[in-house]
mmCIF file of N, CA and C in Angstrom:
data_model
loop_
_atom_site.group_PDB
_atom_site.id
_atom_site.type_symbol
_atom_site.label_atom_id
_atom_site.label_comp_id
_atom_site.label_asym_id
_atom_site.label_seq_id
_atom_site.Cartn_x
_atom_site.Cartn_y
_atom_site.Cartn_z
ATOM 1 N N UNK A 166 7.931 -8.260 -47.477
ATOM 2 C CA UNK A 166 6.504 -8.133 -47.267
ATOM 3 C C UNK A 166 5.815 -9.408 -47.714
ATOM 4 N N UNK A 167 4.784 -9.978 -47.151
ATOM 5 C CA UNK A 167 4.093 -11.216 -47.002
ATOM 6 C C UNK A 167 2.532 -10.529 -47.900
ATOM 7 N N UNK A 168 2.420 -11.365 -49.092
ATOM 8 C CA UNK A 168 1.509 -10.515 -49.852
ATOM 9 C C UNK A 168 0.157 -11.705 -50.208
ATOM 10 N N UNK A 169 0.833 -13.051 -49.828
ATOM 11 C CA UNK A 169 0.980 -14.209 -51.003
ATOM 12 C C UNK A 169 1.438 -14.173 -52.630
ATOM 13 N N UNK A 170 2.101 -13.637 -53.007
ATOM 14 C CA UNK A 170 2.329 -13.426 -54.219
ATOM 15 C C UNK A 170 3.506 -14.747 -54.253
ATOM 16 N N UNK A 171 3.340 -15.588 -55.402
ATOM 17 C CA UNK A 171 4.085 -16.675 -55.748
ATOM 18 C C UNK A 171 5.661 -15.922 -55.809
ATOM 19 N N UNK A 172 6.516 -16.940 -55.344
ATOM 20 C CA UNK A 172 7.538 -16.486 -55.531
ATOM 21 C C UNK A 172 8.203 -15.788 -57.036
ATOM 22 N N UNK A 173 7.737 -16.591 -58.145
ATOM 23 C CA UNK A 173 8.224 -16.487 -59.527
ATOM 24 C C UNK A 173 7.854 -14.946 -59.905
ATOM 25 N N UNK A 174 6.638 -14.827 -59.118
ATOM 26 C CA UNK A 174 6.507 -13.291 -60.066
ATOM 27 C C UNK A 174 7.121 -12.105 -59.203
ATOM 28 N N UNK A 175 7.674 -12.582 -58.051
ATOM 29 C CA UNK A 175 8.625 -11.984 -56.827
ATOM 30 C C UNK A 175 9.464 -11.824 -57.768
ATOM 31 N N UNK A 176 10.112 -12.863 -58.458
ATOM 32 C CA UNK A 176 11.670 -13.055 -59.033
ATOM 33 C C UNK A 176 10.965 -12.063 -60.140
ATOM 34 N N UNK A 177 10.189 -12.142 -61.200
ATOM 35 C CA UNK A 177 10.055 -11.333 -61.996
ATOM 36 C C UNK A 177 10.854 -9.835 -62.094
ATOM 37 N N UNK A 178 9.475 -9.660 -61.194
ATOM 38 C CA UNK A 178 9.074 -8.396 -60.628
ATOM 39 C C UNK A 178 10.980 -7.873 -60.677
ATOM 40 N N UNK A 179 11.431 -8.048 -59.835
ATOM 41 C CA UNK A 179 13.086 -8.182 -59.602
ATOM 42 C C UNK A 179 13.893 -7.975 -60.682
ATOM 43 N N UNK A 180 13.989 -9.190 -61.253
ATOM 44 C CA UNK A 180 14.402 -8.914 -62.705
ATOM 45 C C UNK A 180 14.491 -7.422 -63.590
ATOM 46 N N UNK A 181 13.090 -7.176 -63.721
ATOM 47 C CA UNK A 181 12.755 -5.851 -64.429
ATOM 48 C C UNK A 181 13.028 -4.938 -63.874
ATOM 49 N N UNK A 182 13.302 -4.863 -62.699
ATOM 50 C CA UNK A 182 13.746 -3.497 -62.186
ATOM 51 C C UNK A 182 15.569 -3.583 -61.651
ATOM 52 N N UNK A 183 16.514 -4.639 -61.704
ATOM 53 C CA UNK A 183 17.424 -4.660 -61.334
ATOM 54 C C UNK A 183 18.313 -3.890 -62.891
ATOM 55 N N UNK A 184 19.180 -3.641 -62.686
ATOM 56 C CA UNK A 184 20.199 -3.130 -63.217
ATOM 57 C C UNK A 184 19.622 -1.864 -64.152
ATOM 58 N N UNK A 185 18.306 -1.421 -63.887
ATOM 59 C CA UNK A 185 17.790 0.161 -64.509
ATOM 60 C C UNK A 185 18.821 0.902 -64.896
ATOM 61 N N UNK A 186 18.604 1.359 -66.033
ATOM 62 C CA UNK A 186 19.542 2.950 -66.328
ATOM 63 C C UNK A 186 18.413 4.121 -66.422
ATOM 64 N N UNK A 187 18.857 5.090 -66.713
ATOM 65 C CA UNK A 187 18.601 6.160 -67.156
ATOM 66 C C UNK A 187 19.162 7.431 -67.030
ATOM 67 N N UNK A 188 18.317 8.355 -68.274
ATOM 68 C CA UNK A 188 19.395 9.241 -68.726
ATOM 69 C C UNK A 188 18.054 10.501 -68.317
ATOM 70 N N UNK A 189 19.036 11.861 -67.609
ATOM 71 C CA UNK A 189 17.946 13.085 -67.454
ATOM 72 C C UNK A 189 18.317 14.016 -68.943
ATOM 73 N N UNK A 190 17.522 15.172 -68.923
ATOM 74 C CA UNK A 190 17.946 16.249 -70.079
ATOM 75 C C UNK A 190 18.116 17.227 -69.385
ATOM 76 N N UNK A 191 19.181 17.556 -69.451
ATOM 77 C CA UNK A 191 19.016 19.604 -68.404
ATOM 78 C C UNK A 191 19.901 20.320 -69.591
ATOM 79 N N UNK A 192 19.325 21.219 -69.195
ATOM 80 C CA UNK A 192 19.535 22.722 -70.417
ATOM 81 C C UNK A 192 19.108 21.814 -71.698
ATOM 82 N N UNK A 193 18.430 21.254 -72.030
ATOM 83 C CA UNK A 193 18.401 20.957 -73.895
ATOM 84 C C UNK A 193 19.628 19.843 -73.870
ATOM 85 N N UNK A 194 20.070 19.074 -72.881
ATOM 86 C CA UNK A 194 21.527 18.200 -73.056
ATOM 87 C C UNK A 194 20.919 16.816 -72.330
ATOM 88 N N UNK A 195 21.693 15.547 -72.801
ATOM 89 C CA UNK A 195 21.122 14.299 -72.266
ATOM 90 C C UNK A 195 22.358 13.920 -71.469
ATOM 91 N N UNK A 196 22.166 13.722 -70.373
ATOM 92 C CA UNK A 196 23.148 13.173 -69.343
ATOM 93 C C UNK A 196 23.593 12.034 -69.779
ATOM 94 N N UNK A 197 24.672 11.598 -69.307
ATOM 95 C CA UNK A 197 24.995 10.060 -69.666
ATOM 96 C C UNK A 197 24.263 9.208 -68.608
ATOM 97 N N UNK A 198 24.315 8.119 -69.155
ATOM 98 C CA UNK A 198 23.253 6.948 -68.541
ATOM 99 C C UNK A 198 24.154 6.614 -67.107
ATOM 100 N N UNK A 199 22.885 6.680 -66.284
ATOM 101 C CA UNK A 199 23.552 5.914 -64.646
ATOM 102 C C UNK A 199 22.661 5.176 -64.361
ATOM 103 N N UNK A 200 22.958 4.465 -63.417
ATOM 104 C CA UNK A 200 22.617 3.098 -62.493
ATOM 105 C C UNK A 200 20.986 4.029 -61.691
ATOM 106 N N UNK A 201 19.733 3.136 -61.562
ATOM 107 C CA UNK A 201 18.679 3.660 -60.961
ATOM 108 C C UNK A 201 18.875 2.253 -59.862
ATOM 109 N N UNK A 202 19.398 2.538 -58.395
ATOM 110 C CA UNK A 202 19.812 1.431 -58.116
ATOM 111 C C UNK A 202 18.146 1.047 -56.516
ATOM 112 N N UNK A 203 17.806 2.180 -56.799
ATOM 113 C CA UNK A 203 16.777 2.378 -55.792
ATOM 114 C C UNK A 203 15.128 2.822 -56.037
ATOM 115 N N UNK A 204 14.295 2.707 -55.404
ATOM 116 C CA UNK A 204 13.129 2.866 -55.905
ATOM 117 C C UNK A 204 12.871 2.627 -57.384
ATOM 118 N N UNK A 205 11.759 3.010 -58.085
ATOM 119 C CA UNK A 205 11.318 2.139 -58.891
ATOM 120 C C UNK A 205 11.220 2.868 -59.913
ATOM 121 N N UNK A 206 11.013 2.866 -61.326
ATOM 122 C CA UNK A 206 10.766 3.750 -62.761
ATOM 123 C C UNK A 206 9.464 4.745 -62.963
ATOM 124 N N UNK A 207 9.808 6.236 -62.977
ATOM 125 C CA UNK A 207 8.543 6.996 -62.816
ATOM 126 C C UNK A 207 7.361 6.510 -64.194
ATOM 127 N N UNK A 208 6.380 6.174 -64.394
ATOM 128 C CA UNK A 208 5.754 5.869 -65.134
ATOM 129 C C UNK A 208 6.325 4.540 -65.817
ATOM 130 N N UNK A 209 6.912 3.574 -65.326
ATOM 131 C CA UNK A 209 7.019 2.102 -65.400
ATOM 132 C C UNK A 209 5.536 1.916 -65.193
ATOM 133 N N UNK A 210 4.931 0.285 -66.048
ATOM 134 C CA UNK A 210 3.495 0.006 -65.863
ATOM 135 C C UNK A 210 3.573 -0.423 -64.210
ATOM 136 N N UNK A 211 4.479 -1.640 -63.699
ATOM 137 C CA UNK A 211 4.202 -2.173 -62.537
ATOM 138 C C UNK A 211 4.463 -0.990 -61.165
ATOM 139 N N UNK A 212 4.963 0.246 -60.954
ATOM 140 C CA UNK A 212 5.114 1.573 -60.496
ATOM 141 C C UNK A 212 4.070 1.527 -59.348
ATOM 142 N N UNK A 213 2.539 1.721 -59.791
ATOM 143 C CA UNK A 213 1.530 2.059 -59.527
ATOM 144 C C UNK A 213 1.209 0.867 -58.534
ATOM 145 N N UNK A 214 1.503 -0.271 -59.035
ATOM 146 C CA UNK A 214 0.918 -1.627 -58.488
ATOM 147 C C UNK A 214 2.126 -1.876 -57.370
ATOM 148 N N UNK A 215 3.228 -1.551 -58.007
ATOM 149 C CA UNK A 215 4.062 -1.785 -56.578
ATOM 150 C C UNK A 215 3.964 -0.620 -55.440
ATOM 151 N N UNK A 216 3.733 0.529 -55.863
ATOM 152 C CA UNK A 216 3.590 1.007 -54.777
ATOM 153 C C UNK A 216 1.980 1.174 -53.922
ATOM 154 N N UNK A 217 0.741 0.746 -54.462
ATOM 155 C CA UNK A 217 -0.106 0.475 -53.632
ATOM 156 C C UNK A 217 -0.292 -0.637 -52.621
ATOM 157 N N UNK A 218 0.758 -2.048 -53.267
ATOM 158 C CA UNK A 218 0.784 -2.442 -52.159
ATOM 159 C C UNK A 218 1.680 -2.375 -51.223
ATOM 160 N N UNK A 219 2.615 -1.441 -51.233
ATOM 161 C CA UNK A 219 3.639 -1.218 -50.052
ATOM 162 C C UNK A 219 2.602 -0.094 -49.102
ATOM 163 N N UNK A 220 1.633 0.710 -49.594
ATOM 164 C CA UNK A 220 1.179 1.593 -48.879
ATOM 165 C C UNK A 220 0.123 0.482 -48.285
ATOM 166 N N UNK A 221 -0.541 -0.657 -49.074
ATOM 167 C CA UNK A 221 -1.397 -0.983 -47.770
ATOM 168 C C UNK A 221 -0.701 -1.686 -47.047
ATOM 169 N N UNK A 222 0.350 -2.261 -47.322
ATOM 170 C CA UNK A 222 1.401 -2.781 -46.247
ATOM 171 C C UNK A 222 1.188 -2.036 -44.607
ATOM 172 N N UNK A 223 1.749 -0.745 -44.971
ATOM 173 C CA UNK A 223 1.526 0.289 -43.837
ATOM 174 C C UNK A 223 0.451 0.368 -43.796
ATOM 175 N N UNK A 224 -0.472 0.346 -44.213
ATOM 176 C CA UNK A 224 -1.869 1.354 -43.466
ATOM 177 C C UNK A 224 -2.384 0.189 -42.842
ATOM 178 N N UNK A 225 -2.096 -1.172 -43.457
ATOM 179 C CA UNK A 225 -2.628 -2.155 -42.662
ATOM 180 C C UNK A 225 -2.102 -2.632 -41.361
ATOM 181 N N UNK A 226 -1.011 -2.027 -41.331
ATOM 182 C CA UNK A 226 -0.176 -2.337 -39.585
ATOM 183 C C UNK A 226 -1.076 -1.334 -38.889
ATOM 184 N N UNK A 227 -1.153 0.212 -39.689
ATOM 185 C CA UNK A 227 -1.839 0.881 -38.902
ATOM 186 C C UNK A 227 -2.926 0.875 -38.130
ATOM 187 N N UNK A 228 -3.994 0.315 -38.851
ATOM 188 C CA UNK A 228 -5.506 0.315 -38.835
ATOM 189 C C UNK A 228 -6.054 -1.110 -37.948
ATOM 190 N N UNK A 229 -6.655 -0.501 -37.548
ATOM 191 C CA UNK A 229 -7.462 -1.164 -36.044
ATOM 192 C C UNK A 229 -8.567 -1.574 -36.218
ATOM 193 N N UNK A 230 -8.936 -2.845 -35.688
ATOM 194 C CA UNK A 230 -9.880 -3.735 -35.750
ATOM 195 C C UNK A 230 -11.239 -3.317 -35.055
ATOM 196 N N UNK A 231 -11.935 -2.015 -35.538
ATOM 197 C CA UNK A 231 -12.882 -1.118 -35.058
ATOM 198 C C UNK A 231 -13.790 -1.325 -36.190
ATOM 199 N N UNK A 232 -14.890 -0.682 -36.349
ATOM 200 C CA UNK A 232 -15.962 -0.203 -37.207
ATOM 201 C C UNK A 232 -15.753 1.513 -37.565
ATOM 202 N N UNK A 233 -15.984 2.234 -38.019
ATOM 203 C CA UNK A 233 -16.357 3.542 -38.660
ATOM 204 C C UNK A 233 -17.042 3.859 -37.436
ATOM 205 N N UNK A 234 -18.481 3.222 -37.060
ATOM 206 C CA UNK A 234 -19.279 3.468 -36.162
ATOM 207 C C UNK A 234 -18.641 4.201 -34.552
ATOM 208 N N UNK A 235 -17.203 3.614 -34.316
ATOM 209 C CA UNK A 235 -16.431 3.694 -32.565
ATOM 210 C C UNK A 235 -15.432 3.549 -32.829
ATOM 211 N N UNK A 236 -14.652 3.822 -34.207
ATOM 212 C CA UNK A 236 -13.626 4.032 -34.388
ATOM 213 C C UNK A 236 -12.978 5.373 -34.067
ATOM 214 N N UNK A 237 -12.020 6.007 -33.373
ATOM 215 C CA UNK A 237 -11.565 7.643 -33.179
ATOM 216 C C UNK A 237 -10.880 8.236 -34.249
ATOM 217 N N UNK A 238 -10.215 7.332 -35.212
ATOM 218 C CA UNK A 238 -9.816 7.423 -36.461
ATOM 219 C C UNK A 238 -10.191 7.011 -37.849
ATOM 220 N N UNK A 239 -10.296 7.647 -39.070
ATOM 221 C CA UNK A 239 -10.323 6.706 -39.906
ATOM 222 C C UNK A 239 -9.278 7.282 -41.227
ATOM 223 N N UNK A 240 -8.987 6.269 -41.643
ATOM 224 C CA UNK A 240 -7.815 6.069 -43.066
ATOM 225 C C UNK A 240 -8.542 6.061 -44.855
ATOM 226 N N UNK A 241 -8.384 7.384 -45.411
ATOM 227 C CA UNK A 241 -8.735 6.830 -46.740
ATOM 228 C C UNK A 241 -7.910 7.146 -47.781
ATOM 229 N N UNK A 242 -7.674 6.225 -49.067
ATOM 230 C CA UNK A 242 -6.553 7.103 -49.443
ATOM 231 C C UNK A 242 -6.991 6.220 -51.075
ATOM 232 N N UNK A 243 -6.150 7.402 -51.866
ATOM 233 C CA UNK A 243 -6.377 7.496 -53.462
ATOM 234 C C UNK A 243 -5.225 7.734 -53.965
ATOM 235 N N UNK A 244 -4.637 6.714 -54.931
ATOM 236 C CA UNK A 244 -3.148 7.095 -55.564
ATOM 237 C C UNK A 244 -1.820 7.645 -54.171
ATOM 238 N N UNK A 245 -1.306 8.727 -54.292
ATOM 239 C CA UNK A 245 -0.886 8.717 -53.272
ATOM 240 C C UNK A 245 -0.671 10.198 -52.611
ATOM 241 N N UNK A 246 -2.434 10.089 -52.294
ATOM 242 C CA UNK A 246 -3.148 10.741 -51.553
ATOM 243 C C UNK A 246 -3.520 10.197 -50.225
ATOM 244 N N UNK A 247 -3.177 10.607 -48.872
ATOM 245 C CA UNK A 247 -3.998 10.056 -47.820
ATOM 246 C C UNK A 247 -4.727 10.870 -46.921
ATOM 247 N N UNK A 248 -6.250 10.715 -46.947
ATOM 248 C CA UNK A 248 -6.966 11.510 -45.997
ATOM 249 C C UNK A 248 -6.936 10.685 -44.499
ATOM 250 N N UNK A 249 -6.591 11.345 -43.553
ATOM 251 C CA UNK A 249 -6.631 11.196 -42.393
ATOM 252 C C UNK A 249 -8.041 11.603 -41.729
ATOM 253 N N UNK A 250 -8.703 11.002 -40.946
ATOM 254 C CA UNK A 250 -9.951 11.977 -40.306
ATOM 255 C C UNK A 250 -9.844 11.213 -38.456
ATOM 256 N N UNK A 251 -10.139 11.952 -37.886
ATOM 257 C CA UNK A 251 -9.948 12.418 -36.309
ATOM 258 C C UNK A 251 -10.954 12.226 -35.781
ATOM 259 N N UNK A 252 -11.922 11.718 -34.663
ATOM 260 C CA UNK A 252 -12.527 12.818 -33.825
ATOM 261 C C UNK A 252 -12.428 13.420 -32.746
ATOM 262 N N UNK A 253 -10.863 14.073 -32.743
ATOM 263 C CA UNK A 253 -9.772 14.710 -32.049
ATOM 264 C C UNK A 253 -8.457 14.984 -32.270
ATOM 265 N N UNK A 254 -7.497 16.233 -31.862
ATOM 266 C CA UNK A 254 -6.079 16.376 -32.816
ATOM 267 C C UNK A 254 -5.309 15.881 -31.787
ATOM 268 N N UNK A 255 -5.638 15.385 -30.509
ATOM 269 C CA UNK A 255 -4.271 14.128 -30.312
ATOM 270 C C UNK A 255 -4.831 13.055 -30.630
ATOM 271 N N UNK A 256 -5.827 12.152 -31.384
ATOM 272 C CA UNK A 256 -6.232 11.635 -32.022
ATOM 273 C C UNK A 256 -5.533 11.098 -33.539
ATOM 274 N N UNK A 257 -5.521 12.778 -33.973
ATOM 275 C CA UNK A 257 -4.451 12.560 -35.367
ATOM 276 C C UNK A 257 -3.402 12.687 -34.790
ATOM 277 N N UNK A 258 -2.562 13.239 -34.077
ATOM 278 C CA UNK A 258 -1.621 13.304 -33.991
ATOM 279 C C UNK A 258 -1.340 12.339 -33.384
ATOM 280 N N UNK A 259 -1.762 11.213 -32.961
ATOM 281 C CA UNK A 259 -1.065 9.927 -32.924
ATOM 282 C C UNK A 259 -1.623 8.940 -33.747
ATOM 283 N N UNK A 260 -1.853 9.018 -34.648
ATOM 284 C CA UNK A 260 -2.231 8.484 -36.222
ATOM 285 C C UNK A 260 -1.719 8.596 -37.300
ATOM 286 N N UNK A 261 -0.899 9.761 -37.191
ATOM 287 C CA UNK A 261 -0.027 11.074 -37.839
ATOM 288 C C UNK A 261 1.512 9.824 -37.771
ATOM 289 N N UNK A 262 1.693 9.867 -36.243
ATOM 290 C CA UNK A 262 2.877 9.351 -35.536
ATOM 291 C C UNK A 262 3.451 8.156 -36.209
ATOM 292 N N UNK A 263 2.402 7.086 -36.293
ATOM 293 C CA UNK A 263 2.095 5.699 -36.336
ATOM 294 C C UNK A 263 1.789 5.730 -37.712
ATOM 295 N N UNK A 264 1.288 6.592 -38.669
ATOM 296 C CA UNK A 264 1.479 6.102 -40.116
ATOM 297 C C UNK A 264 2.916 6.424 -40.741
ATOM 298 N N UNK A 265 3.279 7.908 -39.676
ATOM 299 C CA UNK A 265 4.627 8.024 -40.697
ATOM 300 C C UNK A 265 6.300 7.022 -39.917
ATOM 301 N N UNK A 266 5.583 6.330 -39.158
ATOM 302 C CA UNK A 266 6.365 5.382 -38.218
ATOM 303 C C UNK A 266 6.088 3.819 -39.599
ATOM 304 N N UNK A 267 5.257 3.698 -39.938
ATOM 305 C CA UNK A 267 4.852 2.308 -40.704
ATOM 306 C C UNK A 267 5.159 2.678 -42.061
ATOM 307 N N UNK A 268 5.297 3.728 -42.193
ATOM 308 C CA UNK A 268 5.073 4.137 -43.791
ATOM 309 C C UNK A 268 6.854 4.088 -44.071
ATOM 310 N N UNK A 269 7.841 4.355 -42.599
ATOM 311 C CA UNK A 269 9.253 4.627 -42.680
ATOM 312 C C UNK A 269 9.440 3.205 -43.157
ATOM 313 N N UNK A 270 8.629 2.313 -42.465
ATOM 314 C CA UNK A 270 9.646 0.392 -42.082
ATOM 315 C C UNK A 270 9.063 0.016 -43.638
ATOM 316 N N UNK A 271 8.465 0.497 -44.555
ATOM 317 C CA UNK A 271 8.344 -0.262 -45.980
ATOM 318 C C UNK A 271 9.151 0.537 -46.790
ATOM 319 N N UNK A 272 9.492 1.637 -46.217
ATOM 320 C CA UNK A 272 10.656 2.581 -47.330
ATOM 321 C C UNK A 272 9.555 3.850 -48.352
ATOM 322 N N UNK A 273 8.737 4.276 -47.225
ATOM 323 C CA UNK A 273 7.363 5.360 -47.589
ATOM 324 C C UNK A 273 8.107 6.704 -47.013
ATOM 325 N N UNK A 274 7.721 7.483 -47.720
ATOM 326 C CA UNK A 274 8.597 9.054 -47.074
ATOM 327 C C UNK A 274 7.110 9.898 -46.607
ATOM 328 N N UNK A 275 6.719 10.514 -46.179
ATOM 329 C CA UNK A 275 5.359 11.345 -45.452
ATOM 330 C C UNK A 275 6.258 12.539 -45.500
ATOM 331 N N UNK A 276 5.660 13.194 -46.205
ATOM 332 C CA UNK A 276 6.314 14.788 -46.739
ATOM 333 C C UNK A 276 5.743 15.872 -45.905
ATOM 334 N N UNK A 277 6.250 16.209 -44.893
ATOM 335 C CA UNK A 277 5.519 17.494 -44.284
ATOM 336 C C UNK A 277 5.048 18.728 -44.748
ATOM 337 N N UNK A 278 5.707 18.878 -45.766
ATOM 338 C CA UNK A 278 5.532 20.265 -46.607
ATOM 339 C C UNK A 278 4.220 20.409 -47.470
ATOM 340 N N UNK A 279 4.065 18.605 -47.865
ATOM 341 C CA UNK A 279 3.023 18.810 -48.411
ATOM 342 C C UNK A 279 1.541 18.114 -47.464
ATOM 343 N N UNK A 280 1.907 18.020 -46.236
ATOM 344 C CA UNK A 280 1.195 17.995 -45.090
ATOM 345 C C UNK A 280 -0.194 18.820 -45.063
ATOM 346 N N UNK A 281 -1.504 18.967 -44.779
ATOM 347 C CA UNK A 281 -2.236 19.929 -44.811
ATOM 348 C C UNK A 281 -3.343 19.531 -43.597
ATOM 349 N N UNK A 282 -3.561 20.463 -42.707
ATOM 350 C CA UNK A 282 -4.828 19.423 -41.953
ATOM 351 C C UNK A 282 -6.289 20.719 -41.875
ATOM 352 N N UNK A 283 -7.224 20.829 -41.965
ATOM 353 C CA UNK A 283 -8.784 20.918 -41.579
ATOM 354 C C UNK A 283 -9.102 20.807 -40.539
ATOM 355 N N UNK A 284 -9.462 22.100 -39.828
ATOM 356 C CA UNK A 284 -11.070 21.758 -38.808
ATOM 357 C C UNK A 284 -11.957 22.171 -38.842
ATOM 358 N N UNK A 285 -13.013 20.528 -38.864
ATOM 359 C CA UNK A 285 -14.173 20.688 -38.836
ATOM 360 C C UNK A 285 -14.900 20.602 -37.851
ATOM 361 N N UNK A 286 -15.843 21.291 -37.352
ATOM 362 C CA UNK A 286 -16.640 20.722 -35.935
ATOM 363 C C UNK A 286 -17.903 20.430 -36.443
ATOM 364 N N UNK A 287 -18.470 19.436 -35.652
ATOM 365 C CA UNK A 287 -19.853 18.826 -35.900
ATOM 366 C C UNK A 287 -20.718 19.598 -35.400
ATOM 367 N N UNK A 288 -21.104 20.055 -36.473
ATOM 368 C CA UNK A 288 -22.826 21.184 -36.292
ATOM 369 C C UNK A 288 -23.724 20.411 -36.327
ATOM 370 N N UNK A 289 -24.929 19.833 -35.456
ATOM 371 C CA UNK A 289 -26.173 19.602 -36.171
ATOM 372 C C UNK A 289 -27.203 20.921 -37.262
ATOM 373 N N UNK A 290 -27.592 19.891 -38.229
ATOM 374 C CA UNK A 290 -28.023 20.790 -39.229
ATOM 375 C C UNK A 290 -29.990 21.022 -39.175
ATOM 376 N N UNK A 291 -29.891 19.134 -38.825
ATOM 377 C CA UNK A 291 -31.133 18.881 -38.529
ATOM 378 C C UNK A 291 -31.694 18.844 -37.509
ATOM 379 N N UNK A 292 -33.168 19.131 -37.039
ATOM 380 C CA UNK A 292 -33.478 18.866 -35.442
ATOM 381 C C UNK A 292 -34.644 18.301 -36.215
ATOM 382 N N UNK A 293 -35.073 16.919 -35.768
ATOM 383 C CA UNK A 293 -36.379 16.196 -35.706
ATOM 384 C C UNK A 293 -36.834 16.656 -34.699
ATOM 385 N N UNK A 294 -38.654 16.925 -34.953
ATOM 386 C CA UNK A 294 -39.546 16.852 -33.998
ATOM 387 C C UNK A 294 -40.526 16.011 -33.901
ATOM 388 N N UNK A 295 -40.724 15.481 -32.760
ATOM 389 C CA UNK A 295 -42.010 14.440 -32.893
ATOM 390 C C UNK A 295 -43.013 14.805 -31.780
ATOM 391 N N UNK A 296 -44.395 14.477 -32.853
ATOM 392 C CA UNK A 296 -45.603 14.717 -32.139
ATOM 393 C C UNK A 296 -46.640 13.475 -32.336
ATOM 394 N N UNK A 297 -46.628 12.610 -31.335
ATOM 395 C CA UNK A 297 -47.363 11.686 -31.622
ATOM 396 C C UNK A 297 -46.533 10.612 -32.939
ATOM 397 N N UNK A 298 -47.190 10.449 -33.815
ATOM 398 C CA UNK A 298 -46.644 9.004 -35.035
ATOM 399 C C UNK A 298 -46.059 10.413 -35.901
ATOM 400 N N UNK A 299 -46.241 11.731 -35.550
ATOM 401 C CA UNK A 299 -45.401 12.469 -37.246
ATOM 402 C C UNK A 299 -44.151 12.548 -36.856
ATOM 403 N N UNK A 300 -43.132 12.744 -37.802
ATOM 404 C CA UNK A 300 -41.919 13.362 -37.459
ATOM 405 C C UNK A 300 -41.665 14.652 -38.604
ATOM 406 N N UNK A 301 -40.686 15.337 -37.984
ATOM 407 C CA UNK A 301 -40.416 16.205 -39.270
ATOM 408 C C UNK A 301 -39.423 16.861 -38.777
ATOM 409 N N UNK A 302 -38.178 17.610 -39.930
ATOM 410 C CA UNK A 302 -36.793 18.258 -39.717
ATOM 411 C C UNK A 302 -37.044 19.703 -39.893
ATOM 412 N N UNK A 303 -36.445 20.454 -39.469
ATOM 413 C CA UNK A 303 -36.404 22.061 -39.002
ATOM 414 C C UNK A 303 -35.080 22.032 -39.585
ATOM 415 N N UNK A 304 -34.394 22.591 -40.710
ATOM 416 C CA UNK A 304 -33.545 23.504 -41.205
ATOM 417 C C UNK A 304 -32.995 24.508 -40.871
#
C-alpha cells in the first residue's frame, strides 16, 4: 500500500510485529507460547492505526469522485464500524459488492453475520407555503 509513509518507519512498523508470540488461558491453564505469524496484536498501540489505514485503503478505491449532493451512495465509518447509505438496494448492493471486493485485496474480512441493513423512505415532514414575501412550514 502507497501511503507516503517513509520507508524506515515501514521497516519499523515490521520489526515490532515480526516474530510475535503469544500465549491463550483456557480452563484457568496458559497455553504454551506460539508463533502470531499473521494479522496484528489485539490491543497492541499501533493495531488501531494500522488498521484504519488499510480500511481507507479500501474505501478509497471504493468511493467516487461525486458530492453527497448526486452521489447514489455514501460511505461512513467509525472504528470498525461501516455505515453504508443508498438511494436504492441495487444501489447498495453494488456498493455492498465493491467494498467487500476492496476490503478482500488489503486482507479486510466483511462479516455477514454481523451484516445489518434499514429501510428508510423519504417522507417530507415539511410543506412551505408562500403568500406573497411570507413563508411558513405546516407540520
Amino acid at each position: 500500500m502507497s501511503f507516503g509513509i517513509p520507508r524506515k518507519i515501514e521497516r519499523l512498523v515490521k520489526m515490532t510485529l515480526e516474530g510475535a508470540q503469544a500465549k491463550v488461558i483456557v480452563d484457568g491453564k496458559i497455553s504454551a507460547a506460539f508463533t502470531v505469524d499473521k494479522g496484528i496484536r489485539q490491543g497492541d498501540g499501533l493495531s488501531a492505526t494500522l488498521y484504519n489505514l488499510t480500511l481507507h485503503k479500501a474505501l478509497k478505491n471504493v468511493e467516487k469522485n461525486n458530492t453527497i449532493l448526486n452521489r447514489l451512495t455514501q460511505i461512513c465509518g467509525y472504528a470498525d464500524d461501516i455505515l453504508v447509505i443508498a438511494r436504492s438496494l441495487p444501489a447498495l448492493e453494488v456498493l455492498c459488492i465493491e467494498l467487500s471486493r476492496e476490503a478482500g485485496r488489503v486482507g479486510l474480512v466483511v462479516s455477514p453475520d454481523k451484516t445489518k441493513y434499514n429501510e428508510i423512505f423519504s417522507i417530507p415532514i415539511l410543506k412551505i407555503n408562500e403568500r406573497g414575501n411570507h413563508k411558513w412550514c405546516n407540520l
